[in-house]
Coordinates of C-alpha atoms and ligand atoms in Angstrom, one line a residue:
M1 CA 124.7 139.3 159.9
T2 CA 124.3 137.1 156.8
I3 CA 120.8 136.6 155.6
L4 CA 119.3 134.3 153.0
A5 CA 116.2 136.0 151.5
I6 CA 113.5 134.4 149.4
E7 CA 110.9 136.1 147.1
T8 CA 108.2 134.2 145.3
S9 CA 105.2 136.6 145.5
C10 CA 104.5 136.8 141.8
D11 CA 106.3 135.5 138.7
E12 CA 109.9 135.7 139.7
T13 CA 111.6 133.1 141.8
S14 CA 114.4 134.8 143.6
A15 CA 116.9 134.2 146.4
A16 CA 119.6 136.5 147.7
V17 CA 122.3 136.5 150.3
I18 CA 122.9 139.8 152.0
R19 CA 125.4 140.8 154.6
T20 CA 125.1 143.6 157.1
P21 CA 128.3 143.5 159.1
S22 CA 127.6 146.7 161.0
L23 CA 124.0 147.6 161.7
N24 CA 124.4 151.0 163.3
G25 CA 121.1 150.8 165.0
E26 CA 120.0 154.3 164.1
D27 CA 117.9 154.8 161.1
V28 CA 120.1 153.3 158.3
V29 CA 121.6 149.9 157.8
G30 CA 125.0 151.4 157.4
P31 CA 127.5 151.8 154.5
T32 CA 128.6 148.2 154.7
L33 CA 125.3 146.7 153.5
E34 CA 126.4 144.2 150.9
I35 CA 124.4 142.2 148.4
V36 CA 126.5 139.0 148.0
S37 CA 124.2 137.4 145.5
N38 CA 120.8 138.1 144.0
V39 CA 119.5 135.3 141.7
V40 CA 116.3 135.9 139.8
S41 CA 114.6 133.3 137.7
S42 CA 111.8 134.9 135.7
Q43 CA 108.6 133.1 134.5
A44 CA 107.9 135.8 131.9
E45 CA 108.4 133.4 129.0
L46 CA 106.0 130.9 130.6
H47 CA 103.1 133.4 131.1
R48 CA 103.7 135.2 127.7
K49 CA 101.6 132.6 125.8
W50 CA 98.6 133.4 128.1
G51 CA 99.1 137.2 127.9
G52 CA 99.3 137.5 131.7
I53 CA 100.1 135.6 134.9
V54 CA 98.3 132.3 135.5
P55 CA 98.5 131.8 139.3
E56 CA 98.4 128.0 139.3
A57 CA 101.2 127.9 136.6
A58 CA 103.2 130.5 138.6
A59 CA 103.1 128.3 141.8
R60 CA 104.2 125.2 139.9
A61 CA 107.0 127.1 138.3
H62 CA 108.2 128.3 141.7
V63 CA 108.2 124.7 142.9
E64 CA 110.5 123.7 140.1
A65 CA 112.8 126.7 140.4
I66 CA 113.0 127.4 144.2
L67 CA 115.8 125.0 145.2
P68 CA 118.1 125.6 142.1
V69 CA 117.7 129.3 142.7
I70 CA 118.5 129.1 146.4
E71 CA 121.4 126.8 145.7
E72 CA 122.8 129.3 143.2
A73 CA 122.4 132.1 145.7
V74 CA 124.4 130.3 148.4
A75 CA 126.9 128.5 146.1
P76 CA 130.4 129.8 146.0
L77 CA 130.6 129.5 142.2
S78 CA 127.3 131.0 141.7
E79 CA 126.6 132.3 138.2
S80 CA 125.4 135.5 139.8
R81 CA 129.0 136.3 140.4
G82 CA 130.0 139.0 138.0
K83 CA 126.7 139.6 136.4
G84 CA 124.7 139.9 139.6
F85 CA 124.6 143.0 141.6
S86 CA 127.8 144.1 143.3
P87 CA 129.2 140.6 144.1
N88 CA 131.7 140.4 146.9
P89 CA 135.2 140.1 145.4
E90 CA 136.3 138.4 148.6
W91 CA 133.8 135.7 148.4
N92 CA 135.6 132.5 149.1
G93 CA 133.0 129.9 149.3
M94 CA 130.6 130.8 152.0
G95 CA 128.1 128.0 152.1
R96 CA 124.9 127.5 153.9
E97 CA 126.6 127.3 157.3
G98 CA 127.3 131.0 157.0
I99 CA 123.6 131.8 156.9
E100 CA 122.3 133.4 160.2
A101 CA 118.7 134.1 159.3
V102 CA 116.1 133.3 156.6
A103 CA 113.9 136.0 155.3
V104 CA 110.9 135.5 153.1
T105 CA 108.1 137.5 151.4
N106 CA 104.9 136.3 153.0
R107 CA 102.5 139.0 151.9
P108 CA 100.8 140.4 149.7
G109 CA 100.9 138.3 146.5
L110 CA 99.6 135.2 144.9
V111 CA 98.8 132.8 147.7
G112 CA 100.0 129.7 145.9
A113 CA 103.2 131.4 144.8
L114 CA 103.9 132.8 148.2
S115 CA 103.4 129.4 149.8
V116 CA 106.2 127.9 147.9
G117 CA 108.7 130.5 149.1
L118 CA 107.4 130.4 152.7
S119 CA 107.6 126.6 152.9
A120 CA 111.1 126.5 151.6
A121 CA 112.1 129.3 154.0
K122 CA 110.5 127.5 157.0
A123 CA 112.2 124.2 156.2
L124 CA 115.6 125.8 155.8
A125 CA 115.3 128.0 159.0
F126 CA 114.1 124.9 160.9
A127 CA 117.0 122.7 159.6
W128 CA 119.7 125.3 160.1
K129 CA 118.2 126.4 163.5
V130 CA 118.2 130.1 162.5
P131 CA 115.5 132.8 162.9
L132 CA 112.7 133.1 160.3
V133 CA 111.3 136.5 159.3
G134 CA 108.3 137.2 157.1
I135 CA 108.5 140.4 155.0
H136 CA 105.8 142.6 153.4
H137 CA 106.7 142.7 149.7
L138 CA 106.3 146.5 149.4
E139 CA 108.5 147.1 152.4
G140 CA 111.2 145.3 150.4
H141 CA 110.6 147.6 147.4
I142 CA 110.5 150.7 149.7
L143 CA 113.9 149.9 151.3
S144 CA 115.6 148.7 148.1
P145 CA 117.3 152.1 147.5
L146 CA 119.5 151.4 150.6
A147 CA 121.4 149.0 148.4
V148 CA 122.8 151.9 146.5
R149 CA 122.4 154.7 149.0
P150 CA 123.0 153.4 152.5
D151 CA 123.2 157.0 153.6
L152 CA 119.5 157.6 152.7
R153 CA 117.8 159.1 155.7
F154 CA 114.3 158.8 157.2
P155 CA 111.8 160.3 156.8
H156 CA 111.6 160.4 153.0
L157 CA 108.9 160.1 150.4
S158 CA 108.6 157.0 148.2
L159 CA 106.7 156.5 145.0
V160 CA 105.9 152.8 144.9
V161 CA 104.8 151.7 141.5
S162 CA 104.5 148.0 140.6
G163 CA 102.1 145.6 138.8
G164 CA 99.8 145.6 141.8
H165 CA 100.4 148.9 143.6
T166 CA 100.7 152.6 143.0
E167 CA 101.3 154.4 146.2
L168 CA 102.9 157.6 147.5
V169 CA 104.3 156.7 151.0
E170 CA 105.9 158.7 153.7
V171 CA 108.6 156.4 155.0
R172 CA 109.1 157.6 158.6
A173 CA 111.5 154.9 159.5
A174 CA 112.2 151.3 158.3
G175 CA 108.8 149.7 158.9
E176 CA 106.9 152.9 159.6
H177 CA 104.8 154.2 156.8
R178 CA 102.0 156.6 156.0
I179 CA 100.2 156.4 152.7
V180 CA 99.6 159.9 151.3
G181 CA 98.3 158.9 147.9
Q182 CA 97.2 155.8 146.0
T183 CA 95.5 154.6 142.9
R184 CA 91.7 154.4 143.0
D185 CA 91.6 151.6 140.4
D186 CA 94.4 150.1 138.3
A187 CA 98.0 150.1 139.4
A188 CA 100.5 151.9 137.1
G189 CA 102.1 148.6 136.0
E190 CA 98.7 147.2 135.2
A191 CA 98.0 150.2 133.0
F192 CA 101.3 149.5 131.1
D193 CA 100.4 145.8 130.9
K194 CA 96.8 146.5 129.6
G195 CA 98.0 149.2 127.2
A196 CA 100.6 146.8 125.8
R197 CA 97.9 144.1 125.4
L198 CA 95.6 146.5 123.5
L199 CA 98.5 147.5 121.2
G200 CA 99.3 143.8 120.6
L201 CA 102.8 144.2 122.2
G202 CA 102.5 141.2 124.5
Y203 CA 103.5 140.5 128.1
P204 CA 105.1 141.8 130.3
G205 CA 103.8 145.2 129.1
G206 CA 105.9 147.8 130.7
R207 CA 109.2 147.0 129.1
A208 CA 107.4 146.2 125.8
I209 CA 105.8 149.7 125.7
Q210 CA 109.1 151.4 126.7
E211 CA 110.9 149.6 123.8
A212 CA 108.1 150.2 121.3
A213 CA 108.0 153.9 122.3
I214 CA 111.6 154.6 121.3
G215 CA 111.6 157.4 118.7
G216 CA 107.8 157.9 119.0
D217 CA 105.9 161.2 119.4
P218 CA 104.5 161.2 123.0
R219 CA 102.1 164.1 122.0
R220 CA 100.6 162.4 118.9
Y221 CA 97.6 160.8 120.7
K222 CA 95.8 162.7 123.5
L223 CA 95.2 160.3 126.4
P224 CA 93.6 161.1 129.8
Q225 CA 95.8 161.4 132.9
G226 CA 93.1 160.5 135.4
L227 CA 92.1 162.6 138.4
A228 CA 92.3 166.3 137.8
G229 CA 93.2 169.0 140.4
E230 CA 95.0 169.0 143.7
T231 CA 95.1 165.3 144.7
S232 CA 97.9 162.8 145.5
D233 CA 95.7 160.0 144.2
F234 CA 95.8 158.3 140.8
S235 CA 93.3 156.7 138.4
F236 CA 94.3 154.7 135.4
S237 CA 91.1 153.0 134.4
G238 CA 90.0 155.9 132.1
L239 CA 93.3 155.5 130.3
K240 CA 92.6 151.9 129.5
T241 CA 89.2 152.8 128.0
A242 CA 90.8 155.6 126.0
I243 CA 93.4 153.3 124.5
R244 CA 90.7 150.8 123.6
R245 CA 88.8 153.5 121.8
L246 CA 91.9 154.8 120.1
V247 CA 92.8 151.3 118.8
E248 CA 89.3 150.9 117.4
A249 CA 89.1 154.3 115.9
E250 CA 92.5 154.3 114.2
A251 CA 92.5 150.6 113.3
D252 CA 95.2 150.1 110.6
S253 CA 96.3 153.6 110.6
L254 CA 97.4 153.6 114.2
C255 CA 101.1 154.3 114.6
I256 CA 102.2 151.8 117.3
T257 CA 105.4 153.7 118.1
D258 CA 103.5 157.0 118.7
A259 CA 100.7 155.2 120.6
A260 CA 103.3 153.5 122.9
A261 CA 105.1 156.8 123.4
S262 CA 101.7 158.5 124.2
I263 CA 100.7 155.8 126.7
Q264 CA 104.1 156.0 128.4
E265 CA 103.8 159.8 128.6
A266 CA 100.3 159.6 130.1
I267 CA 101.4 157.3 132.9
A268 CA 104.9 158.7 133.6
S269 CA 103.9 162.3 133.6
V270 CA 101.1 162.0 136.1
L271 CA 103.2 159.8 138.4
A272 CA 106.2 162.2 138.3
E273 CA 104.1 165.3 138.7
R274 CA 102.1 164.1 141.7
A275 CA 105.2 162.6 143.4
V276 CA 107.2 165.8 143.1
R277 CA 104.3 167.9 144.3
A278 CA 103.9 165.6 147.3
A279 CA 107.6 165.7 148.1
E280 CA 107.5 169.5 148.0
R281 CA 104.5 169.6 150.3
S282 CA 106.0 167.2 152.7
G283 CA 109.2 169.2 152.9
F284 CA 111.2 165.9 152.8
K285 CA 114.6 166.2 151.3
A286 CA 114.6 162.9 149.4
L287 CA 112.2 161.1 147.0
T288 CA 112.7 157.4 146.1
L289 CA 111.2 155.6 143.1
V290 CA 110.7 151.9 143.6
G291 CA 108.8 148.8 142.2
G292 CA 108.8 147.3 138.8
V293 CA 107.6 150.4 137.0
A294 CA 110.6 152.3 138.4
A295 CA 112.5 150.4 135.7
N296 CA 110.9 152.8 133.2
T297 CA 113.4 155.1 131.7
S298 CA 111.0 157.9 130.9
L299 CA 109.7 158.0 134.5
R300 CA 113.2 157.9 135.9
E301 CA 114.3 160.8 133.6
K302 CA 111.3 163.0 134.4
L303 CA 111.8 162.6 138.2
A304 CA 115.5 163.1 138.0
I305 CA 115.0 166.4 136.1
E306 CA 112.3 167.7 138.3
C307 CA 114.0 166.8 141.6
S308 CA 117.3 168.3 140.5
R309 CA 115.4 171.5 139.6
L310 CA 113.8 171.6 143.1
G311 CA 116.9 170.4 145.1
I312 CA 115.2 167.2 146.1
D313 CA 117.5 164.2 146.5
F314 CA 116.2 161.6 144.0
V315 CA 117.1 158.0 144.6
V316 CA 116.2 155.1 142.3
P317 CA 117.8 151.6 142.5
P318 CA 119.3 150.0 139.4
V319 CA 116.8 148.2 137.2
E320 CA 117.7 144.7 138.6
L321 CA 116.6 146.0 142.0
C322 CA 113.4 147.7 140.8
T323 CA 111.7 144.5 139.4
D324 CA 111.0 141.8 141.9
N325 CA 114.1 140.4 143.7
A326 CA 115.0 138.8 147.0
A327 CA 117.8 141.3 147.8
M328 CA 115.3 143.9 148.8
I329 CA 113.6 141.4 151.1
G330 CA 116.9 140.7 152.8
I331 CA 117.4 144.5 153.3
A332 CA 114.0 144.9 154.9
A333 CA 114.7 141.8 157.0
S334 CA 117.9 143.2 158.4
F335 CA 115.9 146.0 160.1
R336 CA 113.5 143.5 161.7
L337 CA 116.3 141.2 162.8
Y338 CA 118.2 144.1 164.3
R339 CA 115.1 145.0 166.3
G340 CA 115.2 141.4 167.6
E341 CA 112.0 140.5 165.8
R342 CA 111.4 137.0 164.3
D343 CA 108.4 135.0 163.4
G344 CA 107.1 131.6 164.6
W345 CA 106.7 128.4 162.6
E346 CA 103.0 129.3 162.2
L347 CA 103.8 132.2 159.9
D348 CA 101.2 132.3 157.1
V349 CA 100.8 133.9 153.6
Y350 CA 98.3 136.6 152.7
A351 CA 96.9 137.8 149.3
N352 CA 96.3 141.3 150.7
A353 CA 98.0 143.1 153.5
A354 CA 98.4 146.7 154.7
L355 CA 102.0 148.1 154.9
P356 CA 103.4 147.4 158.4
G357 CA 103.5 150.2 160.8
G358 CA 101.3 152.3 158.5
D359 CA 98.1 154.2 159.1
E360 CA 95.9 153.4 156.1
R361 CA 94.0 156.5 155.0
Ligands
KG4_1 O1 107.4 145.0 141.2 P1 107.1 144.1 140.0 O2 108.3 143.4 139.4 O3 106.1 143.1 140.4 C1 105.0 143.4 141.3 O4 105.2 143.4 142.5 O5 103.9 143.7 140.7 O6 106.3 145.0 138.9 C2 105.9 144.5 137.8 C3 105.3 145.6 136.9 C4 104.6 145.0 135.6 O7 103.3 145.6 135.5 C5 105.6 145.5 134.5 O8 104.9 145.8 133.3 C6 106.2 146.8 135.1 O9 106.4 146.4 136.4 N1 107.4 147.1 134.4 C7 107.6 148.3 133.7 C8 108.9 148.2 133.2 N2 109.5 147.1 133.6 C9 108.6 146.4 134.4 N3 106.8 149.3 133.5 C10 107.2 150.3 132.7 N4 108.4 150.3 132.2 C11 109.3 149.3 132.4 N5 110.5 149.4 131.8
ZN2 ZN1 107.0 143.9 143.3

């Protein structure tokens, strides 16, 4: 099946074409899952001047970008060829007539931003007379590792870390989740973003901190790691306060490189430690790392080392599939479509939404 997927939940306008020639119907998509194109237009430059995402500006930027991005995703001479993710060498000009379903992120996210993607998806599905499926953004992140590891089995544990979420999730099957740990306040990405702002490193903060931290001493400044003891939950609000105090106390003598390295260490080490402990407790053989913060090199390295020591299969998608993208939405949609599910024209957008098939704690 060939699926056009659309993602506009936050500040990236993205469209992808994915193809799943052989859905094997069991618990994996199958080794033939193929990302034909995955076009991402980032608004980071636009929001930088405000130091964070302005929802109204994000929605307007999606309105401008949505059709050019979709056109590029379905165009035979798409620029994503070659620089995108595993383009199909046999692509010979599949146009819109090849699309058999339209998938779109409809929750959770910025309502104005989501509405742009959903309206475009509805119009195209209506005009092309193909099924429409709404996808939960985090379900997309959770299934993104299948792009590189189609043999990934269920159940497995997933550390979901993005700008809005920090969750440890048991993925029992595609679309079936149980949350085993989560943040009690800020998300990990938010902690990176706030830390970067306090250090004057700008927006988006995660990548800025990672780059500023290169060569820095992660032990130079002592920063809190949140909740102590045996818990699978996280807390990052104390870290933000501690960084603010550090910046005030050290003033001009603050070493930005060491401060960035210390912040990265505080966030990455608590995430890695709790995820590995939860994986061990669950007895699952695989741990995945997904969401925008999964782009962080230090976090990837820590988890890779610990998992290899404990014989846990560690799976993390390439960076382009960690930050927001439509390919992951197409992957999640392939499971819903395979189950014969589709949504009606009344499909709506939601700012907040529990993971599908999950028992909230
Ligand atoms: O998943 P995502 O692209 O959007 C949401 O769904 O929220 O995640 C965005 C978050 C931002 O907070 C950003 O600072 C963080 O991911 N991020 C990073 C890195 N790249 C992006 N955090 C740490 N290190 C990175 N290299
Ligand atoms: Zn995301």
